[in-house]
Amino acid sequence: MMAEKSGDPTGPHNPAKLDLCQPFLNDLPISGASVTVISSSGTQVALCASDAVAARLDELHFELGEGPQWVATKTGTVVLLPDLASVSHDQWPIFAASIGQLKVGAIFSIPIRMGAATVGAATLYRESTGGLDEDHQSSALAIASAIASTAVQRAMTFATDDAVSESEVAPALRREVHQATGMIMVHLDSTATIAYSRLQGYALAQGRTVLSVARDVVARALTFDNLPL
């Protein structure tokens, strides 16, 4: 069900307590949203996801390194996919193939900017097809601008505070993925890039998420030193 439209993009909330996804749901004809900060080095910090589908879309961007979220972040422009079945996915073929099982008819990625710098993106989806008109696009950009400072501050907190909780809906830094990548590096005596590629490839081959495989590696239930290349 679409959220009812309301007024102020940020609402009467304390910014420190603000659910960064909720303003998008309040103001736009969408089914769900996620907000992610992405550093210049490519490190992602997932700050919120309104539901499991939004979280999975964000996770696929993280796992695959492609998709409209990455384009919005790299270019600083809005990416609109009002009908996923009818648009070209040449820029992100693996991402497009991976979302086929999700109930998603449209995706919109909104850059989050602070001044001239793009610091992340809000990825919005609709269960049915349909676009965002110019007023909705303006509202989405205004919300993204309004939450930018809080988003960056919260991402910095997540990066330095080990006590910050993670969940399937908001996995934050996905620390277990980074930890598992380091363990695979040691197992294979390889680089971080090769180690993550092996982790990613295994997850895709098994039809699992990178995060779930990483948890097995961290728990020492899975090692990569005896798996075929």
mmCIF file with all atom_site columns, C-alpha atoms in Angstrom:
data_model
loop_
_atom_site.group_PDB
_atom_site.id
_atom_site.type_symbol
_atom_site.label_atom_id
_atom_site.label_alt_id
_atom_site.label_comp_id
_atom_site.label_asym_id
_atom_site.label_entity_id
_atom_site.label_seq_id
_atom_site.pdbx_PDB_ins_code
_atom_site.Cartn_x
_atom_site.Cartn_y
_atom_site.Cartn_z
_atom_site.occupancy
_atom_site.B_iso_or_equiv
_atom_site.pdbx_formal_charge
_atom_site.auth_seq_id
_atom_site.auth_comp_id
_atom_site.auth_asym_id
_atom_site.auth_atom_id
_atom_site.pdbx_PDB_model_num
ATOM 1   C CA . MET A 1 1   ? 0.000  0.000   0.000   1.00 0.00 ? 1   MET A CA 1
ATOM 2   C CA . MET A 1 2   ? 1.307  3.472   -0.914  1.00 0.00 ? 2   MET A CA 1
ATOM 3   C CA . ALA A 1 3   ? 2.047  5.892   1.881   1.00 0.00 ? 3   ALA A CA 1
ATOM 4   C CA . GLU A 1 4   ? -0.203 8.932   2.272   1.00 0.00 ? 4   GLU A CA 1
ATOM 5   C CA . LYS A 1 5   ? 1.411  12.243  1.333   1.00 0.00 ? 5   LYS A CA 1
ATOM 6   C CA . SER A 1 6   ? 2.237  14.650  4.129   1.00 0.00 ? 6   SER A CA 1
ATOM 7   C CA . GLY A 1 7   ? 3.874  18.042  4.424   1.00 0.00 ? 7   GLY A CA 1
ATOM 8   C CA . ASP A 1 8   ? 7.324  18.767  5.869   1.00 0.00 ? 8   ASP A CA 1
ATOM 9   C CA . PRO A 1 9   ? 9.908  16.367  4.349   1.00 0.00 ? 9   PRO A CA 1
ATOM 10  C CA . THR A 1 10  ? 11.738 15.844  7.625   1.00 0.00 ? 10  THR A CA 1
ATOM 11  C CA . GLY A 1 11  ? 8.731  15.943  9.940   1.00 0.00 ? 11  GLY A CA 1
ATOM 12  C CA . PRO A 1 12  ? 8.696  17.171  13.558  1.00 0.00 ? 12  PRO A CA 1
ATOM 13  C CA . HIS A 1 13  ? 11.375 14.736  14.670  1.00 0.00 ? 13  HIS A CA 1
ATOM 14  C CA . ASN A 1 14  ? 14.658 15.121  16.448  1.00 0.00 ? 14  ASN A CA 1
ATOM 15  C CA . PRO A 1 15  ? 17.250 14.578  13.646  1.00 0.00 ? 15  PRO A CA 1
ATOM 16  C CA . ALA A 1 16  ? 19.220 12.235  15.874  1.00 0.00 ? 16  ALA A CA 1
ATOM 17  C CA . LYS A 1 17  ? 16.149 9.971   16.134  1.00 0.00 ? 17  LYS A CA 1
ATOM 18  C CA . LEU A 1 18  ? 14.846 10.464  12.603  1.00 0.00 ? 18  LEU A CA 1
ATOM 19  C CA . ASP A 1 19  ? 14.019 7.380   10.554  1.00 0.00 ? 19  ASP A CA 1
ATOM 20  C CA . LEU A 1 20  ? 15.723 8.511   7.369   1.00 0.00 ? 20  LEU A CA 1
ATOM 21  C CA . CYS A 1 21  ? 13.487 6.364   5.158   1.00 0.00 ? 21  CYS A CA 1
ATOM 22  C CA . GLN A 1 22  ? 10.152 7.578   6.499   1.00 0.00 ? 22  GLN A CA 1
ATOM 23  C CA . PRO A 1 23  ? 10.082 11.047  4.866   1.00 0.00 ? 23  PRO A CA 1
ATOM 24  C CA . PHE A 1 24  ? 10.274 9.442   1.424   1.00 0.00 ? 24  PHE A CA 1
ATOM 25  C CA . LEU A 1 25  ? 7.382  7.129   2.297   1.00 0.00 ? 25  LEU A CA 1
ATOM 26  C CA . ASN A 1 26  ? 5.351  10.048  3.619   1.00 0.00 ? 26  ASN A CA 1
ATOM 27  C CA . ASP A 1 27  ? 5.719  12.262  0.566   1.00 0.00 ? 27  ASP A CA 1
ATOM 28  C CA . LEU A 1 28  ? 6.056  9.969   -2.441  1.00 0.00 ? 28  LEU A CA 1
ATOM 29  C CA . PRO A 1 29  ? 3.905  7.332   -4.213  1.00 0.00 ? 29  PRO A CA 1
ATOM 30  C CA . ILE A 1 30  ? 6.270  4.468   -3.383  1.00 0.00 ? 30  ILE A CA 1
ATOM 31  C CA . SER A 1 31  ? 6.131  1.118   -1.606  1.00 0.00 ? 31  SER A CA 1
ATOM 32  C CA . GLY A 1 32  ? 9.504  1.163   0.138   1.00 0.00 ? 32  GLY A CA 1
ATOM 33  C CA . ALA A 1 33  ? 12.830 2.925   0.559   1.00 0.00 ? 33  ALA A CA 1
ATOM 34  C CA . SER A 1 34  ? 16.407 2.486   1.692   1.00 0.00 ? 34  SER A CA 1
ATOM 35  C CA . VAL A 1 35  ? 19.111 5.047   2.454   1.00 0.00 ? 35  VAL A CA 1
ATOM 36  C CA . THR A 1 36  ? 22.818 4.317   2.046   1.00 0.00 ? 36  THR A CA 1
ATOM 37  C CA . VAL A 1 37  ? 25.902 6.489   2.439   1.00 0.00 ? 37  VAL A CA 1
ATOM 38  C CA . ILE A 1 38  ? 28.765 5.598   0.092   1.00 0.00 ? 38  ILE A CA 1
ATOM 39  C CA . SER A 1 39  ? 32.267 6.943   0.677   1.00 0.00 ? 39  SER A CA 1
ATOM 40  C CA . SER A 1 40  ? 34.690 8.028   -2.044  1.00 0.00 ? 40  SER A CA 1
ATOM 41  C CA . SER A 1 41  ? 36.467 4.675   -1.596  1.00 0.00 ? 41  SER A CA 1
ATOM 42  C CA . GLY A 1 42  ? 33.229 2.776   -2.251  1.00 0.00 ? 42  GLY A CA 1
ATOM 43  C CA . THR A 1 43  ? 32.506 1.747   1.344   1.00 0.00 ? 43  THR A CA 1
ATOM 44  C CA . GLN A 1 44  ? 28.748 1.473   1.898   1.00 0.00 ? 44  GLN A CA 1
ATOM 45  C CA . VAL A 1 45  ? 26.896 2.154   5.138   1.00 0.00 ? 45  VAL A CA 1
ATOM 46  C CA . ALA A 1 46  ? 23.230 1.090   5.040   1.00 0.00 ? 46  ALA A CA 1
ATOM 47  C CA . LEU A 1 47  ? 21.319 3.427   7.343   1.00 0.00 ? 47  LEU A CA 1
ATOM 48  C CA . CYS A 1 48  ? 17.742 2.226   6.956   1.00 0.00 ? 48  CYS A CA 1
ATOM 49  C CA . ALA A 1 49  ? 15.410 0.095   4.888   1.00 0.00 ? 49  ALA A CA 1
ATOM 50  C CA . SER A 1 50  ? 11.654 0.291   5.241   1.00 0.00 ? 50  SER A CA 1
ATOM 51  C CA . ASP A 1 51  ? 11.025 -3.400  4.578   1.00 0.00 ? 51  ASP A CA 1
ATOM 52  C CA . ALA A 1 52  ? 12.647 -6.637  3.485   1.00 0.00 ? 52  ALA A CA 1
ATOM 53  C CA . VAL A 1 53  ? 12.349 -5.869  -0.242  1.00 0.00 ? 53  VAL A CA 1
ATOM 54  C CA . ALA A 1 54  ? 14.013 -2.477  0.167   1.00 0.00 ? 54  ALA A CA 1
ATOM 55  C CA . ALA A 1 55  ? 16.753 -4.119  2.227   1.00 0.00 ? 55  ALA A CA 1
ATOM 56  C CA . ARG A 1 56  ? 17.305 -6.795  -0.428  1.00 0.00 ? 56  ARG A CA 1
ATOM 57  C CA . LEU A 1 57  ? 17.576 -4.193  -3.197  1.00 0.00 ? 57  LEU A CA 1
ATOM 58  C CA . ASP A 1 58  ? 20.190 -2.349  -1.164  1.00 0.00 ? 58  ASP A CA 1
ATOM 59  C CA . GLU A 1 59  ? 22.025 -5.590  -0.411  1.00 0.00 ? 59  GLU A CA 1
ATOM 60  C CA . LEU A 1 60  ? 22.120 -6.535  -4.101  1.00 0.00 ? 60  LEU A CA 1
ATOM 61  C CA . HIS A 1 61  ? 23.728 -3.194  -4.907  1.00 0.00 ? 61  HIS A CA 1
ATOM 62  C CA . PHE A 1 62  ? 26.327 -3.922  -2.227  1.00 0.00 ? 62  PHE A CA 1
ATOM 63  C CA . GLU A 1 63  ? 26.931 -7.497  -3.345  1.00 0.00 ? 63  GLU A CA 1
ATOM 64  C CA . LEU A 1 64  ? 27.103 -6.870  -7.085  1.00 0.00 ? 64  LEU A CA 1
ATOM 65  C CA . GLY A 1 65  ? 28.674 -3.411  -7.266  1.00 0.00 ? 65  GLY A CA 1
ATOM 66  C CA . GLU A 1 66  ? 26.215 -2.385  -9.968  1.00 0.00 ? 66  GLU A CA 1
ATOM 67  C CA . GLY A 1 67  ? 22.690 -1.028  -10.292 1.00 0.00 ? 67  GLY A CA 1
ATOM 68  C CA . PRO A 1 68  ? 20.885 2.318   -10.349 1.00 0.00 ? 68  PRO A CA 1
ATOM 69  C CA . GLN A 1 69  ? 22.033 3.197   -6.816  1.00 0.00 ? 69  GLN A CA 1
ATOM 70  C CA . TRP A 1 70  ? 25.660 3.188   -7.972  1.00 0.00 ? 70  TRP A CA 1
ATOM 71  C CA . VAL A 1 71  ? 24.838 5.293   -11.031 1.00 0.00 ? 71  VAL A CA 1
ATOM 72  C CA . ALA A 1 72  ? 22.982 7.880   -8.932  1.00 0.00 ? 72  ALA A CA 1
ATOM 73  C CA . THR A 1 73  ? 25.919 8.082   -6.524  1.00 0.00 ? 73  THR A CA 1
ATOM 74  C CA . LYS A 1 74  ? 28.597 8.315   -9.210  1.00 0.00 ? 74  LYS A CA 1
ATOM 75  C CA . THR A 1 75  ? 26.777 10.835  -11.397 1.00 0.00 ? 75  THR A CA 1
ATOM 76  C CA . GLY A 1 76  ? 24.840 12.809  -8.792  1.00 0.00 ? 76  GLY A CA 1
ATOM 77  C CA . THR A 1 77  ? 21.701 12.498  -10.923 1.00 0.00 ? 77  THR A CA 1
ATOM 78  C CA . VAL A 1 78  ? 18.299 10.919  -10.375 1.00 0.00 ? 78  VAL A CA 1
ATOM 79  C CA . VAL A 1 79  ? 17.851 7.489   -11.973 1.00 0.00 ? 79  VAL A CA 1
ATOM 80  C CA . LEU A 1 80  ? 14.246 6.645   -12.833 1.00 0.00 ? 80  LEU A CA 1
ATOM 81  C CA . LEU A 1 81  ? 13.107 3.160   -13.854 1.00 0.00 ? 81  LEU A CA 1
ATOM 82  C CA . PRO A 1 82  ? 9.296  3.442   -13.944 1.00 0.00 ? 82  PRO A CA 1
ATOM 83  C CA . ASP A 1 83  ? 8.767  0.058   -15.620 1.00 0.00 ? 83  ASP A CA 1
ATOM 84  C CA . LEU A 1 84  ? 11.494 -2.495  -14.974 1.00 0.00 ? 84  LEU A CA 1
ATOM 85  C CA . ALA A 1 85  ? 10.104 -4.887  -17.573 1.00 0.00 ? 85  ALA A CA 1
ATOM 86  C CA . SER A 1 86  ? 10.383 -2.403  -20.423 1.00 0.00 ? 86  SER A CA 1
ATOM 87  C CA . VAL A 1 87  ? 13.675 -0.551  -19.832 1.00 0.00 ? 87  VAL A CA 1
ATOM 88  C CA . SER A 1 88  ? 17.183 -1.527  -20.891 1.00 0.00 ? 88  SER A CA 1
ATOM 89  C CA . HIS A 1 89  ? 19.422 -2.960  -18.191 1.00 0.00 ? 89  HIS A CA 1
ATOM 90  C CA . ASP A 1 90  ? 22.671 -2.878  -20.161 1.00 0.00 ? 90  ASP A CA 1
ATOM 91  C CA . GLN A 1 91  ? 24.388 -0.913  -17.366 1.00 0.00 ? 91  GLN A CA 1
ATOM 92  C CA . TRP A 1 92  ? 23.516 -3.482  -14.696 1.00 0.00 ? 92  TRP A CA 1
ATOM 93  C CA . PRO A 1 93  ? 22.656 -6.868  -16.268 1.00 0.00 ? 93  PRO A CA 1
ATOM 94  C CA . ILE A 1 94  ? 23.442 -9.001  -13.212 1.00 0.00 ? 94  ILE A CA 1
ATOM 95  C CA . PHE A 1 95  ? 21.477 -6.705  -10.911 1.00 0.00 ? 95  PHE A CA 1
ATOM 96  C CA . ALA A 1 96  ? 18.511 -6.845  -13.306 1.00 0.00 ? 96  ALA A CA 1
ATOM 97  C CA . ALA A 1 97  ? 18.604 -10.645 -13.376 1.00 0.00 ? 97  ALA A CA 1
ATOM 98  C CA . SER A 1 98  ? 18.862 -10.819 -9.590  1.00 0.00 ? 98  SER A CA 1
ATOM 99  C CA . ILE A 1 99  ? 15.731 -8.781  -8.841  1.00 0.00 ? 99  ILE A CA 1
ATOM 100 C CA . GLY A 1 100 ? 13.444 -10.957 -10.925 1.00 0.00 ? 100 GLY A CA 1
ATOM 101 C CA . GLN A 1 101 ? 12.053 -12.763 -7.872  1.00 0.00 ? 101 GLN A CA 1
ATOM 102 C CA . LEU A 1 102 ? 11.235 -9.550  -6.012  1.00 0.00 ? 102 LEU A CA 1
ATOM 103 C CA . LYS A 1 103 ? 7.849  -7.872  -6.194  1.00 0.00 ? 103 LYS A CA 1
ATOM 104 C CA . VAL A 1 104 ? 9.214  -4.679  -7.729  1.00 0.00 ? 104 VAL A CA 1
ATOM 105 C CA . GLY A 1 105 ? 7.732  -2.864  -10.711 1.00 0.00 ? 105 GLY A CA 1
ATOM 106 C CA . ALA A 1 106 ? 9.709  0.384   -10.562 1.00 0.00 ? 106 ALA A CA 1
ATOM 107 C CA . ILE A 1 107 ? 12.930 1.677   -8.963  1.00 0.00 ? 107 ILE A CA 1
ATOM 108 C CA . PHE A 1 108 ? 14.096 5.241   -8.399  1.00 0.00 ? 108 PHE A CA 1
ATOM 109 C CA . SER A 1 109 ? 17.555 6.111   -7.071  1.00 0.00 ? 109 SER A CA 1
ATOM 110 C CA . ILE A 1 110 ? 17.904 9.600   -5.623  1.00 0.00 ? 110 ILE A CA 1
ATOM 111 C CA . PRO A 1 111 ? 21.384 11.040  -4.997  1.00 0.00 ? 111 PRO A CA 1
ATOM 112 C CA . ILE A 1 112 ? 22.062 12.397  -1.512  1.00 0.00 ? 112 ILE A CA 1
ATOM 113 C CA . ARG A 1 113 ? 24.219 15.487  -1.905  1.00 0.00 ? 113 ARG A CA 1
ATOM 114 C CA . MET A 1 114 ? 26.069 17.802  0.443   1.00 0.00 ? 114 MET A CA 1
ATOM 115 C CA . GLY A 1 115 ? 27.051 20.828  -1.591  1.00 0.00 ? 115 GLY A CA 1
ATOM 116 C CA . ALA A 1 116 ? 28.808 19.606  -4.726  1.00 0.00 ? 116 ALA A CA 1
ATOM 117 C CA . ALA A 1 117 ? 29.567 16.162  -3.253  1.00 0.00 ? 117 ALA A CA 1
ATOM 118 C CA . THR A 1 118 ? 27.298 13.144  -3.624  1.00 0.00 ? 118 THR A CA 1
ATOM 119 C CA . VAL A 1 119 ? 27.533 11.153  -0.396  1.00 0.00 ? 119 VAL A CA 1
ATOM 120 C CA . GLY A 1 120 ? 25.034 8.382   -1.017  1.00 0.00 ? 120 GLY A CA 1
ATOM 121 C CA . ALA A 1 121 ? 21.638 7.515   -2.404  1.00 0.00 ? 121 ALA A CA 1
ATOM 122 C CA . ALA A 1 122 ? 18.085 6.755   -1.451  1.00 0.00 ? 122 ALA A CA 1
ATOM 123 C CA . THR A 1 123 ? 16.731 3.846   -3.450  1.00 0.00 ? 123 THR A CA 1
ATOM 124 C CA . LEU A 1 124 ? 12.952 3.820   -3.685  1.00 0.00 ? 124 LEU A CA 1
ATOM 125 C CA . TYR A 1 125 ? 10.709 1.181   -5.197  1.00 0.00 ? 125 TYR A CA 1
ATOM 126 C CA . ARG A 1 126 ? 7.106  0.601   -6.196  1.00 0.00 ? 126 ARG A CA 1
ATOM 127 C CA . GLU A 1 127 ? 5.475  -2.813  -6.273  1.00 0.00 ? 127 GLU A CA 1
ATOM 128 C CA . SER A 1 128 ? 3.621  -1.755  -9.428  1.00 0.00 ? 128 SER A CA 1
ATOM 129 C CA . THR A 1 129 ? 4.904  0.168   -12.412 1.00 0.00 ? 129 THR A CA 1
ATOM 130 C CA . GLY A 1 130 ? 4.672  3.948   -12.458 1.00 0.00 ? 130 GLY A CA 1
ATOM 131 C CA . GLY A 1 131 ? 6.942  6.972   -12.426 1.00 0.00 ? 131 GLY A CA 1
ATOM 132 C CA . LEU A 1 132 ? 7.656  10.042  -10.367 1.00 0.00 ? 132 LEU A CA 1
ATOM 133 C CA . ASP A 1 133 ? 6.418  13.293  -11.884 1.00 0.00 ? 133 ASP A CA 1
ATOM 134 C CA . GLU A 1 134 ? 8.453  16.496  -11.688 1.00 0.00 ? 134 GLU A CA 1
ATOM 135 C CA . ASP A 1 135 ? 6.894  17.521  -8.367  1.00 0.00 ? 135 ASP A CA 1
ATOM 136 C CA . HIS A 1 136 ? 7.667  14.123  -6.862  1.00 0.00 ? 136 HIS A CA 1
ATOM 137 C CA . GLN A 1 137 ? 11.246 14.271  -8.155  1.00 0.00 ? 137 GLN A CA 1
ATOM 138 C CA . SER A 1 138 ? 11.662 17.725  -6.625  1.00 0.00 ? 138 SER A CA 1
ATOM 139 C CA . SER A 1 139 ? 10.265 16.436  -3.328  1.00 0.00 ? 139 SER A CA 1
ATOM 140 C CA . ALA A 1 140 ? 12.600 13.433  -3.396  1.00 0.00 ? 140 ALA A CA 1
ATOM 141 C CA . LEU A 1 141 ? 15.633 15.648  -3.979  1.00 0.00 ? 141 LEU A CA 1
ATOM 142 C CA . ALA A 1 142 ? 14.510 18.030  -1.222  1.00 0.00 ? 142 ALA A CA 1
ATOM 143 C CA . ILE A 1 143 ? 14.157 15.141  1.237   1.00 0.00 ? 143 ILE A CA 1
ATOM 144 C CA . ALA A 1 144 ? 17.565 13.777  0.237   1.00 0.00 ? 144 ALA A CA 1
ATOM 145 C CA . SER A 1 145 ? 19.107 17.192  0.843   1.00 0.00 ? 145 SER A CA 1
ATOM 146 C CA . ALA A 1 146 ? 17.324 17.558  4.198   1.00 0.00 ? 146 ALA A CA 1
ATOM 147 C CA . ILE A 1 147 ? 18.628 14.230  5.529   1.00 0.00 ? 147 ILE A CA 1
ATOM 148 C CA . ALA A 1 148 ? 22.156 14.482  4.071   1.00 0.00 ? 148 ALA A CA 1
ATOM 149 C CA . SER A 1 149 ? 23.914 15.890  7.139   1.00 0.00 ? 149 SER A CA 1
ATOM 150 C CA . THR A 1 150 ? 22.202 13.475  9.528   1.00 0.00 ? 150 THR A CA 1
ATOM 151 C CA . ALA A 1 151 ? 22.946 10.572  7.180   1.00 0.00 ? 151 ALA A CA 1
ATOM 152 C CA . VAL A 1 152 ? 26.660 11.343  7.067   1.00 0.00 ? 152 VAL A CA 1
ATOM 153 C CA . GLN A 1 153 ? 26.842 11.853  10.835  1.00 0.00 ? 153 GLN A CA 1
ATOM 154 C CA . ARG A 1 154 ? 25.056 8.566   11.434  1.00 0.00 ? 154 ARG A CA 1
ATOM 155 C CA . ALA A 1 155 ? 27.334 6.742   8.987   1.00 0.00 ? 155 ALA A CA 1
ATOM 156 C CA . MET A 1 156 ? 30.373 8.089   10.851  1.00 0.00 ? 156 MET A CA 1
ATOM 157 C CA . THR A 1 157 ? 28.882 6.843   14.135  1.00 0.00 ? 157 THR A CA 1
ATOM 158 C CA . PHE A 1 158 ? 28.306 3.380   12.677  1.00 0.00 ? 158 PHE A CA 1
ATOM 159 C CA . ALA A 1 159 ? 31.896 3.307   11.430  1.00 0.00 ? 159 ALA A CA 1
ATOM 160 C CA . THR A 1 160 ? 33.392 4.047   14.858  1.00 0.00 ? 160 THR A CA 1
ATOM 161 C CA . ASP A 1 161 ? 30.924 2.477   17.307  1.00 0.00 ? 161 ASP A CA 1
ATOM 162 C CA . ASP A 1 162 ? 31.104 -1.310  17.614  1.00 0.00 ? 162 ASP A CA 1
ATOM 163 C CA . ALA A 1 163 ? 28.006 -1.221  19.839  1.00 0.00 ? 163 ALA A CA 1
ATOM 164 C CA . VAL A 1 164 ? 25.761 -0.078  16.984  1.00 0.00 ? 164 VAL A CA 1
ATOM 165 C CA . SER A 1 165 ? 23.362 -2.919  16.264  1.00 0.00 ? 165 SER A CA 1
ATOM 166 C CA . GLU A 1 166 ? 22.918 -4.402  12.811  1.00 0.00 ? 166 GLU A CA 1
ATOM 167 C CA . SER A 1 167 ? 19.937 -6.268  11.405  1.00 0.00 ? 167 SER A CA 1
ATOM 168 C CA . GLU A 1 168 ? 18.740 -7.897  8.199   1.00 0.00 ? 168 GLU A CA 1
ATOM 169 C CA . VAL A 1 169 ? 16.761 -4.761  7.389   1.00 0.00 ? 169 VAL A CA 1
ATOM 170 C CA . ALA A 1 170 ? 19.568 -2.325  8.241   1.00 0.00 ? 170 ALA A CA 1
ATOM 171 C CA . PRO A 1 171 ? 22.899 -4.173  8.168   1.00 0.00 ? 171 PRO A CA 1
ATOM 172 C CA . ALA A 1 172 ? 24.922 -0.958  8.542   1.00 0.00 ? 172 ALA A CA 1
ATOM 173 C CA . LEU A 1 173 ? 28.576 -1.626  7.719   1.00 0.00 ? 173 LEU A CA 1
ATOM 174 C CA . ARG A 1 174 ? 28.049 -5.335  7.115   1.00 0.00 ? 174 ARG A CA 1
ATOM 175 C CA . ARG A 1 175 ? 31.066 -5.922  9.320   1.00 0.00 ? 175 ARG A CA 1
ATOM 176 C CA . GLU A 1 176 ? 30.866 -9.695  8.903   1.00 0.00 ? 176 GLU A CA 1
ATOM 177 C CA . VAL A 1 177 ? 31.404 -9.322  5.146   1.00 0.00 ? 177 VAL A CA 1
ATOM 178 C CA . HIS A 1 178 ? 34.590 -7.357  5.735   1.00 0.00 ? 178 HIS A CA 1
ATOM 179 C CA . GLN A 1 179 ? 35.721 -9.806  8.405   1.00 0.00 ? 179 GLN A CA 1
ATOM 180 C CA . ALA A 1 180 ? 35.020 -12.791 6.154   1.00 0.00 ? 180 ALA A CA 1
ATOM 181 C CA . THR A 1 181 ? 36.891 -11.141 3.281   1.00 0.00 ? 181 THR A CA 1
ATOM 182 C CA . GLY A 1 182 ? 39.917 -10.773 5.538   1.00 0.00 ? 182 GLY A CA 1
ATOM 183 C CA . MET A 1 183 ? 39.727 -14.411 6.601   1.00 0.00 ? 183 MET A CA 1
ATOM 184 C CA . ILE A 1 184 ? 39.484 -15.561 2.977   1.00 0.00 ? 184 ILE A CA 1
ATOM 185 C CA . MET A 1 185 ? 42.520 -13.402 2.141   1.00 0.00 ? 185 MET A CA 1
ATOM 186 C CA . VAL A 1 186 ? 44.488 -15.353 4.727   1.00 0.00 ? 186 VAL A CA 1
ATOM 187 C CA . HIS A 1 187 ? 43.128 -18.724 3.585   1.00 0.00 ? 187 HIS A CA 1
ATOM 188 C CA . LEU A 1 188 ? 44.003 -18.041 -0.056  1.00 0.00 ? 188 LEU A CA 1
ATOM 189 C CA . ASP A 1 189 ? 47.011 -15.763 0.472   1.00 0.00 ? 189 ASP A CA 1
ATOM 190 C CA . SER A 1 190 ? 45.337 -13.327 -1.917  1.00 0.00 ? 190 SER A CA 1
ATOM 191 C CA . THR A 1 191 ? 44.287 -9.711  -2.225  1.00 0.00 ? 191 THR A CA 1
ATOM 192 C CA . ALA A 1 192 ? 41.083 -8.268  -0.783  1.00 0.00 ? 192 ALA A CA 1
ATOM 193 C CA . THR A 1 193 ? 39.657 -7.911  -4.294  1.00 0.00 ? 193 THR A CA 1
ATOM 194 C CA . ILE A 1 194 ? 40.204 -11.604 -5.088  1.00 0.00 ? 194 ILE A CA 1
ATOM 195 C CA . ALA A 1 195 ? 38.911 -12.678 -1.667  1.00 0.00 ? 195 ALA A CA 1
ATOM 196 C CA . TYR A 1 196 ? 35.687 -10.701 -2.032  1.00 0.00 ? 196 TYR A CA 1
ATOM 197 C CA . SER A 1 197 ? 35.230 -11.966 -5.588  1.00 0.00 ? 197 SER A CA 1
ATOM 198 C CA . ARG A 1 198 ? 35.423 -15.555 -4.300  1.00 0.00 ? 198 ARG A CA 1
ATOM 199 C CA . LEU A 1 199 ? 32.921 -14.751 -1.543  1.00 0.00 ? 199 LEU A CA 1
ATOM 200 C CA . GLN A 1 200 ? 30.583 -13.085 -4.028  1.00 0.00 ? 200 GLN A CA 1
ATOM 201 C CA . GLY A 1 201 ? 30.928 -15.874 -6.596  1.00 0.00 ? 201 GLY A CA 1
ATOM 202 C CA . TYR A 1 202 ? 30.204 -18.588 -4.046  1.00 0.00 ? 202 TYR A CA 1
ATOM 203 C CA . ALA A 1 203 ? 27.106 -16.751 -2.822  1.00 0.00 ? 203 ALA A CA 1
ATOM 204 C CA . LEU A 1 204 ? 25.770 -16.334 -6.363  1.00 0.00 ? 204 LEU A CA 1
ATOM 205 C CA . ALA A 1 205 ? 26.463 -19.974 -7.233  1.00 0.00 ? 205 ALA A CA 1
ATOM 206 C CA . GLN A 1 206 ? 24.651 -21.167 -4.104  1.00 0.00 ? 206 GLN A CA 1
ATOM 207 C CA . GLY A 1 207 ? 21.729 -18.774 -4.472  1.00 0.00 ? 207 GLY A CA 1
ATOM 208 C CA . ARG A 1 208 ? 22.546 -17.153 -1.126  1.00 0.00 ? 208 ARG A CA 1
ATOM 209 C CA . THR A 1 209 ? 23.301 -13.642 0.023   1.00 0.00 ? 209 THR A CA 1
ATOM 210 C CA . VAL A 1 210 ? 26.894 -12.535 0.492   1.00 0.00 ? 210 VAL A CA 1
ATOM 211 C CA . LEU A 1 211 ? 26.049 -11.673 4.100   1.00 0.00 ? 211 LEU A CA 1
ATOM 212 C CA . SER A 1 212 ? 24.802 -15.178 4.927   1.00 0.00 ? 212 SER A CA 1
ATOM 213 C CA . VAL A 1 213 ? 27.891 -16.803 3.410   1.00 0.00 ? 213 VAL A CA 1
ATOM 214 C CA . ALA A 1 214 ? 30.110 -14.325 5.263   1.00 0.00 ? 214 ALA A CA 1
ATOM 215 C CA . ARG A 1 215 ? 28.508 -15.377 8.539   1.00 0.00 ? 215 ARG A CA 1
ATOM 216 C CA . ASP A 1 216 ? 29.387 -19.010 7.801   1.00 0.00 ? 216 ASP A CA 1
ATOM 217 C CA . VAL A 1 217 ? 32.993 -17.998 7.118   1.00 0.00 ? 217 VAL A CA 1
ATOM 218 C CA . VAL A 1 218 ? 33.211 -15.975 10.324  1.00 0.00 ? 218 VAL A CA 1
ATOM 219 C CA . ALA A 1 219 ? 31.698 -18.901 12.271  1.00 0.00 ? 219 ALA A CA 1
ATOM 220 C CA . ARG A 1 220 ? 34.309 -21.168 10.619  1.00 0.00 ? 220 ARG A CA 1
ATOM 221 C CA . ALA A 1 221 ? 31.552 -23.343 9.178   1.00 0.00 ? 221 ALA A CA 1
ATOM 222 C CA . LEU A 1 222 ? 32.944 -22.642 5.690   1.00 0.00 ? 222 LEU A CA 1
ATOM 223 C CA . THR A 1 223 ? 36.502 -22.192 4.459   1.00 0.00 ? 223 THR A CA 1
ATOM 224 C CA . PHE A 1 224 ? 37.674 -21.315 0.962   1.00 0.00 ? 224 PHE A CA 1
ATOM 225 C CA . ASP A 1 225 ? 41.111 -22.928 0.975   1.00 0.00 ? 225 ASP A CA 1
ATOM 226 C CA . ASN A 1 226 ? 39.682 -26.286 -0.109  1.00 0.00 ? 226 ASN A CA 1
ATOM 227 C CA . LEU A 1 227 ? 37.017 -25.074 -2.545  1.00 0.00 ? 227 LEU A CA 1
ATOM 228 C CA . PRO A 1 228 ? 37.564 -25.312 -6.320  1.00 0.00 ? 228 PRO A CA 1
ATOM 229 C CA . LEU A 1 229 ? 38.511 -22.103 -8.115  1.00 0.00 ? 229 LEU A CA 1
#
